[in-house]
Coordinates of C-alpha atoms in Angstrom, one line a residue:
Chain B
X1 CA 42.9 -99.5 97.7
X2 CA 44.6 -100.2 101.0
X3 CA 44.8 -103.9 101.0
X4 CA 44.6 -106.5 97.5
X5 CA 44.5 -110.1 97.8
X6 CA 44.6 -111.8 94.0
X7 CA 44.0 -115.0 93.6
X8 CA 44.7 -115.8 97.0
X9 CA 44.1 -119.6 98.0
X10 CA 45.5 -121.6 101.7
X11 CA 45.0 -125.6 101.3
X12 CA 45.2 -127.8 104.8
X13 CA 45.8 -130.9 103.6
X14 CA 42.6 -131.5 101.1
X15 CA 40.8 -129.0 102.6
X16 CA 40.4 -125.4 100.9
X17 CA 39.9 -123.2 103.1
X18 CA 40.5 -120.1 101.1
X19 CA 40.4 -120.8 97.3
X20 CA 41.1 -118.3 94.2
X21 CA 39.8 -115.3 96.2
X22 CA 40.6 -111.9 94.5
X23 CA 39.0 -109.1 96.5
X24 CA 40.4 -105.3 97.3
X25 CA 39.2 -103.7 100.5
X26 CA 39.0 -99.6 101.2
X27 CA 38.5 -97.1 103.6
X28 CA 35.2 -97.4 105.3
X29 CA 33.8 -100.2 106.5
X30 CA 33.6 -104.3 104.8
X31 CA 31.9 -106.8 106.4
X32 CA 32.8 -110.8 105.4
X33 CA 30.5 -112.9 106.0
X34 CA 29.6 -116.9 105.6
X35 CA 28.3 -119.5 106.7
X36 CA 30.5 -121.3 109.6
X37 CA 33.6 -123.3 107.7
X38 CA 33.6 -120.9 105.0
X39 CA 37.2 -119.3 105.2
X40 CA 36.6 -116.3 107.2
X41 CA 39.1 -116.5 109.8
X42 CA 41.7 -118.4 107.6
X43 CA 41.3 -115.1 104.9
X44 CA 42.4 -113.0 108.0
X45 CA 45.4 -115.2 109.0
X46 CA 46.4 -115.2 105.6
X47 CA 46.1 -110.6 106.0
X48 CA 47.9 -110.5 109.1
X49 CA 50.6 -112.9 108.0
X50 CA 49.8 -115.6 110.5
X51 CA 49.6 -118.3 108.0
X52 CA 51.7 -118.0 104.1
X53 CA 48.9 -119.1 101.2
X54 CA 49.3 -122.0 99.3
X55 CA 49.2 -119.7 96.2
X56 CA 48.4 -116.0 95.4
X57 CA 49.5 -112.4 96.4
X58 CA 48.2 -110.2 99.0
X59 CA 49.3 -106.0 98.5
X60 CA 49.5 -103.6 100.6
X61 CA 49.4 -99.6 99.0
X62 CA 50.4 -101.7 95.9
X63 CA 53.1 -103.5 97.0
X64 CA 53.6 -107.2 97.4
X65 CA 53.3 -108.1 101.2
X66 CA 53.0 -111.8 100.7
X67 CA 56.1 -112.9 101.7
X68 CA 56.3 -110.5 105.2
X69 CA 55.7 -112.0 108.3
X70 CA 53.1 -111.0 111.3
X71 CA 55.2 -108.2 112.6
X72 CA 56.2 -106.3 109.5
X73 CA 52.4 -106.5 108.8
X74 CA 52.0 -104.7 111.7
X75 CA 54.3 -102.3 111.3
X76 CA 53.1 -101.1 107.8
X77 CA 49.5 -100.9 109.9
X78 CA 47.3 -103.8 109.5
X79 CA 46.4 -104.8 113.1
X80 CA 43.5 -106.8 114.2
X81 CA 41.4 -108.1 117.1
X82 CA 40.8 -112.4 117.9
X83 CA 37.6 -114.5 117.3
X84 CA 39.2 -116.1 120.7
X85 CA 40.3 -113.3 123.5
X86 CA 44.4 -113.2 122.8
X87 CA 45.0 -110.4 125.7
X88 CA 48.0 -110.6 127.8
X89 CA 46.5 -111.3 131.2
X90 CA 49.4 -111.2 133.4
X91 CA 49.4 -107.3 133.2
X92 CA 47.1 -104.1 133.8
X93 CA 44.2 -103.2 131.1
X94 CA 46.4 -100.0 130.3
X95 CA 49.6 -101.9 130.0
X96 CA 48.3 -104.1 127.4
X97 CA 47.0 -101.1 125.5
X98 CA 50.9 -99.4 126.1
X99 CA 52.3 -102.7 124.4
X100 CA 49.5 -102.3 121.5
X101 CA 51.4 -99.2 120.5
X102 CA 54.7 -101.1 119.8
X103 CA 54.5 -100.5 116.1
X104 CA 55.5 -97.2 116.5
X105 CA 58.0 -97.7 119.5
X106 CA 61.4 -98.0 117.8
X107 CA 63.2 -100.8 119.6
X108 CA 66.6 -99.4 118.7
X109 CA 67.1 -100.5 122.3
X110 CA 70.4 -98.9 123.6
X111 CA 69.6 -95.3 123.2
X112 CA 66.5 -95.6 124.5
X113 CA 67.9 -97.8 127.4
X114 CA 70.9 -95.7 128.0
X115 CA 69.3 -92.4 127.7
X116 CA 67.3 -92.3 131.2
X117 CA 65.2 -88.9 131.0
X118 CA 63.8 -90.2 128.0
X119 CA 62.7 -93.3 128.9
X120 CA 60.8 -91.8 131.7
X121 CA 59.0 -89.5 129.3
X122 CA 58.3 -91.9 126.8
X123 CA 56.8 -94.3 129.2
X124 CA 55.0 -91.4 130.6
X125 CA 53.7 -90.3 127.4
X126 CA 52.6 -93.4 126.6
X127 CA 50.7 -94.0 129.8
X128 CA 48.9 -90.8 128.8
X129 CA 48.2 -91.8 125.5
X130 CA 47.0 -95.5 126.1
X131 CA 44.4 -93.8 129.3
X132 CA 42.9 -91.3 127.1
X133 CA 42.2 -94.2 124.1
X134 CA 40.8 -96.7 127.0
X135 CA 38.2 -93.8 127.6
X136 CA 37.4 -93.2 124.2
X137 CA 36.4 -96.7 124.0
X138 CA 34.6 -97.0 127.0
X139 CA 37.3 -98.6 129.2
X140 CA 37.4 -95.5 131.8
X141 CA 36.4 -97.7 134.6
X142 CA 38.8 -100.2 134.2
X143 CA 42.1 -98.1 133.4
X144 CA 43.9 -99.3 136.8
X145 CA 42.6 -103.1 136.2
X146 CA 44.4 -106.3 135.8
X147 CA 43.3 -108.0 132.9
X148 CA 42.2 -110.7 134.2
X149 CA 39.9 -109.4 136.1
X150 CA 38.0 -107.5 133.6
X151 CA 34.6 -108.9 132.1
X152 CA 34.0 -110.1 129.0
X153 CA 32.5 -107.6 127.2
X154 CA 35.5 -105.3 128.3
X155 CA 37.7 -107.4 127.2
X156 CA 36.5 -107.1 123.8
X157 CA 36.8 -103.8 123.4
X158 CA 40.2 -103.7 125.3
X159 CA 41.6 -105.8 122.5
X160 CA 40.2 -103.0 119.8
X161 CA 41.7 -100.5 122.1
X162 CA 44.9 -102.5 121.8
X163 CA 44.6 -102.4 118.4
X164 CA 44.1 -98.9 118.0
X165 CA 46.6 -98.0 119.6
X166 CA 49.1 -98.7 117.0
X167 CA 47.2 -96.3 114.8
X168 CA 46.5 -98.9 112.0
X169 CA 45.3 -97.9 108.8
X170 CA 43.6 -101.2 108.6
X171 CA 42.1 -103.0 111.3
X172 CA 40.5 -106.1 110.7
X173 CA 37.9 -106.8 113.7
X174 CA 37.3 -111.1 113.9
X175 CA 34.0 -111.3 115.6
X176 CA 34.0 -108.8 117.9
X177 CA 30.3 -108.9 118.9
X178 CA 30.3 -112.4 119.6
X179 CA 29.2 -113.7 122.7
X180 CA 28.2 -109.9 123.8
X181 CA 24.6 -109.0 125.0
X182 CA 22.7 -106.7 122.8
X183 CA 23.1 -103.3 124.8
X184 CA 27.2 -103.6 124.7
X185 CA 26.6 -105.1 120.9
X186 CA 24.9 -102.0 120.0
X187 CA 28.4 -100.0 122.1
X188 CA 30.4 -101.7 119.5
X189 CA 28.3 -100.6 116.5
X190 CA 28.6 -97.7 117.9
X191 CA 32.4 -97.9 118.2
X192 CA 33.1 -99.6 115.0
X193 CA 31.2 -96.4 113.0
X194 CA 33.9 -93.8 115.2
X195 CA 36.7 -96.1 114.2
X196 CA 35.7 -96.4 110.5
X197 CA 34.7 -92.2 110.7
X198 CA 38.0 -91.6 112.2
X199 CA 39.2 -93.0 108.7
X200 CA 40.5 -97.0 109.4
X201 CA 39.5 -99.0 106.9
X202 CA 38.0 -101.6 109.2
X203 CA 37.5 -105.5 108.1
X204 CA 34.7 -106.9 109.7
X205 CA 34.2 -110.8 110.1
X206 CA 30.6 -110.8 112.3
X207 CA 27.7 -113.4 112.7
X208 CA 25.5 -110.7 114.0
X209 CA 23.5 -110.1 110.9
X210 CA 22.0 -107.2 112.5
X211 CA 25.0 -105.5 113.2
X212 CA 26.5 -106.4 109.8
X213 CA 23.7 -105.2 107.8
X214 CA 23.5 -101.5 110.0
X215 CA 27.3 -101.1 110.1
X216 CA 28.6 -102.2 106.7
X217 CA 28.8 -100.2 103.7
X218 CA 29.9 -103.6 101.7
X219 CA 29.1 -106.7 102.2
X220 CA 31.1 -109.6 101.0
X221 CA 30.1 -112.9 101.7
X222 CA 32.5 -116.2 101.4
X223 CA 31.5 -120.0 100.7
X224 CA 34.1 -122.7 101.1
X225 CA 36.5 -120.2 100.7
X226 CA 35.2 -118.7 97.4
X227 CA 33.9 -115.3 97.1
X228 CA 30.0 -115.5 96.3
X229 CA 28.6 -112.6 96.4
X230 CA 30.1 -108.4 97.0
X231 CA 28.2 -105.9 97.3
X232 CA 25.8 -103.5 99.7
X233 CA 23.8 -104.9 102.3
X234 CA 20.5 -105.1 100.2
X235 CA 22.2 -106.3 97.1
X236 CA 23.8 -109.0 99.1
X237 CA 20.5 -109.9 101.3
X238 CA 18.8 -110.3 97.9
X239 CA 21.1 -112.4 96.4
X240 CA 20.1 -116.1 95.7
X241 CA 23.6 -117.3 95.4
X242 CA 23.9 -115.8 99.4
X243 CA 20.4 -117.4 100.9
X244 CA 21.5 -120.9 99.3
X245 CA 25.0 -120.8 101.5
X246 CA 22.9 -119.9 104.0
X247 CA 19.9 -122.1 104.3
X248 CA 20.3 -124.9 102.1
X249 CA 19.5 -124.9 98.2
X250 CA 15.6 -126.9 99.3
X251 CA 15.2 -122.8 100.5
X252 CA 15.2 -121.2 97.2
Chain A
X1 CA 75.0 -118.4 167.9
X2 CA 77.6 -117.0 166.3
X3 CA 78.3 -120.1 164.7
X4 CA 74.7 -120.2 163.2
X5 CA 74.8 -116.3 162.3
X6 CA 78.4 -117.6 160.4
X7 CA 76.6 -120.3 158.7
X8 CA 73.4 -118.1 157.6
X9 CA 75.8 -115.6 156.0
X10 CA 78.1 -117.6 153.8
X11 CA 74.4 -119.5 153.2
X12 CA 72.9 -116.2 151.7
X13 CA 76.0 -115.5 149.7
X14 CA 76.6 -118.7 147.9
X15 CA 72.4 -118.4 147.6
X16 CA 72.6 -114.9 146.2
X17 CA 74.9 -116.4 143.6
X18 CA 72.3 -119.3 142.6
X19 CA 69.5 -116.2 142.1
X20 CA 71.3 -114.6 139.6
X21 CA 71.9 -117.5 137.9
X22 CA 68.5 -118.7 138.7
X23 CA 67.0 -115.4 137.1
X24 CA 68.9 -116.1 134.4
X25 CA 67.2 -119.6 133.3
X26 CA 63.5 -117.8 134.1
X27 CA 64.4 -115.0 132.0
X28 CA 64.9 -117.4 128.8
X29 CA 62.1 -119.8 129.6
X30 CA 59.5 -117.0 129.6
X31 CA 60.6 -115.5 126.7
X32 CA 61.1 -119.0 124.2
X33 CA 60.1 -121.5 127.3
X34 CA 63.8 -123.1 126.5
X35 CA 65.0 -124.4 129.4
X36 CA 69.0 -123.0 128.9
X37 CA 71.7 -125.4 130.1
X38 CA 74.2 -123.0 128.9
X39 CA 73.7 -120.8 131.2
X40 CA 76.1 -121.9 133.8
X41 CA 78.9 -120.9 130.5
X42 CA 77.9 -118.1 130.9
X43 CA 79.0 -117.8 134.8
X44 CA 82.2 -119.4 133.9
X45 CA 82.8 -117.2 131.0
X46 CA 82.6 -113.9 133.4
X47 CA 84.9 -115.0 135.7
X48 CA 87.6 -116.3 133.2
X49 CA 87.3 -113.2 131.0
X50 CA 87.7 -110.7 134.0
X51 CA 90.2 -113.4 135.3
X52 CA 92.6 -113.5 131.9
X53 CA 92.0 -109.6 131.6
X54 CA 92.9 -108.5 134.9
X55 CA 95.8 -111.3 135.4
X56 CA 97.1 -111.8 132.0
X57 CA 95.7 -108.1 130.2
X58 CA 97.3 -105.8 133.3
X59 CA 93.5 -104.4 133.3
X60 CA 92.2 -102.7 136.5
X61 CA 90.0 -105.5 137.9
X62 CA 86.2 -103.4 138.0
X63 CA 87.7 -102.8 133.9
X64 CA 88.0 -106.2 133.4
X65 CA 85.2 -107.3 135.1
X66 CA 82.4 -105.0 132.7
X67 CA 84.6 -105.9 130.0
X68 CA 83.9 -109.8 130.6
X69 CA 80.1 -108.9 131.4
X70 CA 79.6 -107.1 128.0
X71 CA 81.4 -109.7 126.8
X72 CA 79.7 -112.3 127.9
X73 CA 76.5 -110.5 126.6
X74 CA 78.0 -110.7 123.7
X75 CA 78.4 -114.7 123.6
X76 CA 75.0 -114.5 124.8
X77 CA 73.7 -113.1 121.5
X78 CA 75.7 -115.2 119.3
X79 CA 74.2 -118.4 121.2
X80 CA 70.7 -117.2 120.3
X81 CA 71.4 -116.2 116.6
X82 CA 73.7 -118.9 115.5
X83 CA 72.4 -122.1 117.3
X84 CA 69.1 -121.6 118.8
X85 CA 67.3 -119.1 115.6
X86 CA 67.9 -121.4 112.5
X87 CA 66.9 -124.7 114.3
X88 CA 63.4 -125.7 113.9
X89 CA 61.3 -123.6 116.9
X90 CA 58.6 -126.2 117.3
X91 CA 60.6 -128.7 119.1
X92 CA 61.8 -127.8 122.8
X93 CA 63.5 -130.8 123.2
X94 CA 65.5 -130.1 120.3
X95 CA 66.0 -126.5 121.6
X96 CA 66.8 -127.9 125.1
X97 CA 69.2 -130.4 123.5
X98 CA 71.0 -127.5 121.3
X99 CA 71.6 -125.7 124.5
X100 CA 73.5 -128.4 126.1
X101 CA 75.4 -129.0 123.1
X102 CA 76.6 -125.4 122.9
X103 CA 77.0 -125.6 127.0
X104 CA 79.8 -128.4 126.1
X105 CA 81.7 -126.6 122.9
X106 CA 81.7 -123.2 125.2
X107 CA 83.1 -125.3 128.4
X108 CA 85.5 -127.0 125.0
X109 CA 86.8 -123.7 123.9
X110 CA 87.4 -122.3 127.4
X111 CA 89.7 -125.1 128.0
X112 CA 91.7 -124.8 125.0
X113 CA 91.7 -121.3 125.0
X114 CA 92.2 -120.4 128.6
X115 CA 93.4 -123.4 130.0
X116 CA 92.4 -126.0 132.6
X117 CA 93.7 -124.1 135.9
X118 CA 92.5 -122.5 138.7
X119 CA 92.0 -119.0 138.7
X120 CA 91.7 -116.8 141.6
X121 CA 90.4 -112.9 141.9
X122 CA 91.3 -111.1 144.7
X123 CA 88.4 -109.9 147.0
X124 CA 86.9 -106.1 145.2
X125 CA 87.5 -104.6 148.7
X126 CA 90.2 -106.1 150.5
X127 CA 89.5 -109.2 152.6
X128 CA 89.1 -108.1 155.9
X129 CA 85.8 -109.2 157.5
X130 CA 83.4 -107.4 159.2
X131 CA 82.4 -108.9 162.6
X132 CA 78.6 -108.9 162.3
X133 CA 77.6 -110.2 166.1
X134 CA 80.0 -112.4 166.5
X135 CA 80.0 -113.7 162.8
X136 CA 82.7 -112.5 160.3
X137 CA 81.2 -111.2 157.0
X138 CA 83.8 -110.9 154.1
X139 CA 83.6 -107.8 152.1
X140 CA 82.9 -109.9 149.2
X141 CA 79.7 -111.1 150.8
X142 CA 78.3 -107.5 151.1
X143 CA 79.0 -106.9 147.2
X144 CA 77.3 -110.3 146.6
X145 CA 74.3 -109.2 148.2
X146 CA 74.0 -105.9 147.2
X147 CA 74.6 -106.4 143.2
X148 CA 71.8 -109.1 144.0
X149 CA 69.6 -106.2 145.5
X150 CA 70.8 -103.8 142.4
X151 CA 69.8 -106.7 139.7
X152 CA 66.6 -107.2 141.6
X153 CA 66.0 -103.1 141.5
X154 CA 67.2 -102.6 138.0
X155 CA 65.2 -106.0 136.6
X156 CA 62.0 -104.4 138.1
X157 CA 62.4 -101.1 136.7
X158 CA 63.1 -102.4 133.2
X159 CA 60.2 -104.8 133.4
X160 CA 57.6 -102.4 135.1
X161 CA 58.7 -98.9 134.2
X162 CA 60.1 -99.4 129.8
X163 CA 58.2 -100.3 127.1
X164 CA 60.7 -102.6 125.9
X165 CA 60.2 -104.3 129.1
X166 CA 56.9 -104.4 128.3
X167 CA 56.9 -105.5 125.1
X168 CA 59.3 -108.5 126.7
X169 CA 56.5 -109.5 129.0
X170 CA 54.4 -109.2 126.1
X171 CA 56.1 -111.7 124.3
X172 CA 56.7 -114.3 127.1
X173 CA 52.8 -114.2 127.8
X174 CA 51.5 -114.4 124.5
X175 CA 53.8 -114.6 121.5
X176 CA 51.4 -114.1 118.8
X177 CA 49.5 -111.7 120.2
X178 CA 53.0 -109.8 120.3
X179 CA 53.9 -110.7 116.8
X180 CA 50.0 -109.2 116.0
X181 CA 51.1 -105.9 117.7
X182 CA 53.6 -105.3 116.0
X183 CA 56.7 -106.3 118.3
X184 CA 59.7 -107.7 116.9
X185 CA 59.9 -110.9 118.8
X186 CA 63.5 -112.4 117.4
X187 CA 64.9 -109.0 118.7
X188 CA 63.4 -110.3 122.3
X189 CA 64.6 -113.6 122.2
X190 CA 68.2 -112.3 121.5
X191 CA 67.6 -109.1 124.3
X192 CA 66.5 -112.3 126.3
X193 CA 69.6 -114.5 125.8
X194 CA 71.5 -110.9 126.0
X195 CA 70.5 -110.4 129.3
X196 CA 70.3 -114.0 130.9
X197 CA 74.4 -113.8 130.0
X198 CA 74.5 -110.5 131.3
X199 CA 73.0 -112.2 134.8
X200 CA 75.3 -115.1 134.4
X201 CA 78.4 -112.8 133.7
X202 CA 78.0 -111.3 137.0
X203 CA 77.4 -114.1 138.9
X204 CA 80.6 -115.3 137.7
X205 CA 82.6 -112.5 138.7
X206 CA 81.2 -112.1 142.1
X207 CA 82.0 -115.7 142.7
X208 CA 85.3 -116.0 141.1
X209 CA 87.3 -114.1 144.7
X210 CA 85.2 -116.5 146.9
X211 CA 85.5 -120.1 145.3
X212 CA 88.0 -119.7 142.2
X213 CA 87.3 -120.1 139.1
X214 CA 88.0 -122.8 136.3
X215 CA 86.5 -123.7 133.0
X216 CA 84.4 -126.2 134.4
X217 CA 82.6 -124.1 137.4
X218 CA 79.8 -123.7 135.1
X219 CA 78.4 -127.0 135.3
X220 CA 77.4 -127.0 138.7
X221 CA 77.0 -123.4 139.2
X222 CA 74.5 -123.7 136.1
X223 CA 72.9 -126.8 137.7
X224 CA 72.6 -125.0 141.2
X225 CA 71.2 -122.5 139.6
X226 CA 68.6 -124.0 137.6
X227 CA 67.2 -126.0 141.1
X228 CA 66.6 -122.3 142.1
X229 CA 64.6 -121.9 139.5
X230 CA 62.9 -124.5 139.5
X231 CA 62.1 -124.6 143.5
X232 CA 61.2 -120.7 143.3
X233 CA 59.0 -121.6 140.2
X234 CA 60.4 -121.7 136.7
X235 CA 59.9 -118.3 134.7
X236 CA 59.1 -115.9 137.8
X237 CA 61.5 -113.6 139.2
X238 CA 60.3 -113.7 143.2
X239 CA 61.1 -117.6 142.8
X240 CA 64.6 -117.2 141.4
X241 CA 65.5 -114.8 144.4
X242 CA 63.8 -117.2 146.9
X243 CA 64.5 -120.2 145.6
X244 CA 68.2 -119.1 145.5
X245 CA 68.8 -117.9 149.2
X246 CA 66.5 -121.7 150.3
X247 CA 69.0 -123.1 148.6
X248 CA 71.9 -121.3 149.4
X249 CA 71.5 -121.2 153.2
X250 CA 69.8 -124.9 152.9
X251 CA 73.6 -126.1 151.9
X252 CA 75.4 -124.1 154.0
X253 CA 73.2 -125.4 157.1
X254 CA 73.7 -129.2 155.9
X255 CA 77.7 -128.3 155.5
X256 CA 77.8 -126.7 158.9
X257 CA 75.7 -129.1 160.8
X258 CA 75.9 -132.5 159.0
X259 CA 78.8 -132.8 156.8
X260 CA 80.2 -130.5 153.7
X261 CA 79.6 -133.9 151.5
X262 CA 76.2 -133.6 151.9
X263 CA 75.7 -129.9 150.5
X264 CA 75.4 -130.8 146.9
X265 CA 72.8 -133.4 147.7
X266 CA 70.9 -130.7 149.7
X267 CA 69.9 -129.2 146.4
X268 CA 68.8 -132.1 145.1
X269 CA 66.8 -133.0 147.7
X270 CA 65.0 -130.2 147.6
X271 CA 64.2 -130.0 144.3
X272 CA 63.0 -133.5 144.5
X273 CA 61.0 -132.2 147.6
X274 CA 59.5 -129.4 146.0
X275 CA 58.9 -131.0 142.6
X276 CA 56.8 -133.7 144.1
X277 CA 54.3 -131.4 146.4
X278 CA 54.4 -128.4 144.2
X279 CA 55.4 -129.3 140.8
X280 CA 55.0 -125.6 139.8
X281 CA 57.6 -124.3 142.2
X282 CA 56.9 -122.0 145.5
X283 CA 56.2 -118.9 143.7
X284 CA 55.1 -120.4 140.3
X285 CA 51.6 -120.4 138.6
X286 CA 49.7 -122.9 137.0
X287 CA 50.4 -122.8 133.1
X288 CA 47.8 -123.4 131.0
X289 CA 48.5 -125.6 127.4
X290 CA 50.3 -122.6 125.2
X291 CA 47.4 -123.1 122.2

């Protein structure tokens, strides 16, 4: 397994956001799912390293990432995209994909900075690299854009482009349909199956059940931060424990 | 005329002085929105160190003078890691406060250290001046001016044309995002202190042959320097360089024309000015709430 959470929990104040959750995620593709409240977002803060839990362990490859912070998480490859747009707007579309690489940039800054030709062909490289991933998400038009003059929907996908390109072996996707219409929904089904086939593990959290249902190979669905249910799409549809979180125990 | 062509140039080199050192403050507020008051240390630091090196140390002067930038680079760092890392990083005022405490225990040490004198550099090229239509330009000025011109070129290229540049702008424009992508942000706050010294260094040294040096020309060099800042806009680098030469050639117009003990309440004035019809500076944007 590529990333292990055990008995992971985050308290604010009385409130448990995430409580006792075990859960291992693969390659391929996991949706997380629950109702609004339910720990979602706080389970990927807790991933990325944006927030320590109040108790548990999280692994990576087997070994014990709890205590790293956001950037070493990065570096070992677990990158993800925002519920609310965090792109850097003061530069172009292709710059901010340039800085998504910085995983792999080694900022052993003096050699780079006093080595000249090298600099140049880095930066040049880079260029090239962070164009030809814009187009393989769909970005083409907008590689000479400021960012903050791009649309929504691009914006979305420039942040997984970002993402990408740090070549993460994990990417954990927080919403990434939301507020999209269903033509560029379907573009990031349609995305999110190349990223997964390319072989990232993707994370998805997604209130499109549509898109959950089509894209996921496992479901896993979270209720005031406890895990409730795991399994396929159907298994998961069907279970009772999943339609009471949703509509209401008068439902069943 | 000539008298006014006189006053515009020593106007542009004192202001060329207050960019760098303006460029300095921006450069640490966008990275960790601290608003540095040791920055004018820094200033005096490069022109003491290339002062006690070339005077004292029998070094070459242009020697002495990268030794004390590096050095003051140096001093940079070490502010960042030892007083500004391990305090608490939620509070700016606290930060703010820090840096006006280690302005006072640098200024301190200077005094014991290298004493409470004046200290004079001899012009880099001779002090002959150049007759400029009817004004007389120092040699000095032109170096002034022209490192001015090479900081602007060099800051650009770094910023537009590296990816550790980028990853610095990265960082001042959205910290967590940065974090998320991997870049090591403590690194940029130190290459961020690092470099505002660096600025500050050289400031210092290009002043030290025009107004002397002592261990206290940091406080209103640094002071002068932040109203640049602060009139060109806070954190951008268009409104350092701007608000530096307004300020600059706004003094030396007040000295020439009114009175020389008016020029330091020129700045003020100014700043008062600009703060109250564009609190965000000439060049400066609207920041949104950091969330």
């Amino acid at each position: 397994m590529i990333l292990a959470a055990d008995n992971l929990s985050k308290a604010f104040g009385g409130v448990h956001a995430v409580a006792s959750l075990t859960l291992d995620v693969d390659h391929g593709i996991t949706a997380v799912i629950g109702p609004n409240g339910a720990g979602k977002t706080t389970f990927f803060n807790l991933l990325s390293g944006l927030y320590a839990p109040t108790a548990g362990t999280i692994r990576h490859q087997g070994q014990d990432i709890t205590a790293l912070g956001p950037v070493e998480r990065a570096r070992r490859g677990i990158q993800r995209t925002f519920q609310n747009l965090q792109i850097f707007f003061r530069m172009s579309a292709l710059e901010n994909v340039m800085v998504g690489a910085s995983r792999r940039l080694d900022l052993g800054l003096l050699p780079s900075l006093l080595s000249l030709p090298r600099v140049r062909r880095e930066s040049a490289e880079s260029r090239e690299r962070a164009a030809a991933l814009m187009i393989e998400v769909g970005l083409g038009d907008y590689i000479n854009s400021d960012a903050d003059s791009m649309p929504y929907g691009a914006l979305k996908r420039l942040e997984i482009a970002r993402a990408l390109a740090g070549q993460p072996e994990i990417l954990m996707l927080d919403e990434p349909a939301a507020g999209l219409n269903p033509r560029e929904t379907a573009e990031i089904e349609t995305l999110i199956q190349r990223i997964a086939a390319g072989g990232t593990a993707v994370l998805l959290v997604e209130h499109d059940m549509k898109l959950v249902m089509s894209v996921s190979a496992r479901v896993v669905v979270l209720d005031y931060g406890k895990l409730i249910a795991d399994g396929t799409p159907d298994q998961v549809r069907r279970d009772p424990a999943v339609v009471r979180a949703y509509l209401g125990l008068e439902a069943v | 005329m000539a008298e006014f062509l006189q006053i515009l140039a020593s106007g542009l080199t004192v202001g060329a002085i207050y960019a760098l050192i303006g460029l300095g403050f921006s450069m640490i507020y966008n990275t960790s929105e601290v608003i540095n008051f040791a920055q004018g240390e820094f200033v005096m630091i490069g022109g003491m160190v290339t002062v006690t090196l070339y005077a004292g140390g029998q070094i070459p002067l242009a020697v002495a003078a990268l030794a004390a930038i590096g050095i003051t680079a140096l001093v940079g760092i070490a502010v960042e890691r030892l007083a500004i890392e391990p305090a608490p990083q939620n509070n700016l005022t606290t930060l703010i406060i820090i840096t006006l405490g280690v302005s006072i225990t640098i200024r301190g040490l200077a005094e014991v250290v290298l004493g409470k004198n004046f200290y004079h550099l001899p012009a880099f090229s001779g002090d002959t001046p150049f007759d400029l239509a009817g004004a007389e330009v120092t040699p000095q000025a032109f170096w002034v001016i022209g490192s001015l011109i090479a900081v602007m070129l060099a800051l650009a290229w770094f910023f537009n044309r590296t990816r550790l540049g980028k990853a610095m702008l990265a960082t001042s424009q959205n910290r967590m995002a940065a974090e998320l992508m991997g870049i090591n942000v403590k690194m940029i706050l130190r290459l961020s202190f690092a470099l505002s010294a660096l600025l500050g260094a050289i400031a210092g040294v290009l002043t030290a042959p025009i107004t002397m040096t002592k261990y206290d020309v940091g406080v209103m060099l640094g002071l002068k320097g932040f109203c640049a800042a602060v009139i060109g806009g806070l954190g951008t680098a268009t409104g350092a360089l701007f608000g530096g030469l307004l300020l600059g050639v706004s003094e030396a117009l007040a000295a020439g024309y009114i009175s020389s003990s008016y020029k330091d309440a020129v700045a003020f004035i100014i700043l008062l000015g600009v703060l109250f019809f564009l609190p965000e500076g000439l060049f400066g944007r609207a920041r949104g709430e950091r969330v």
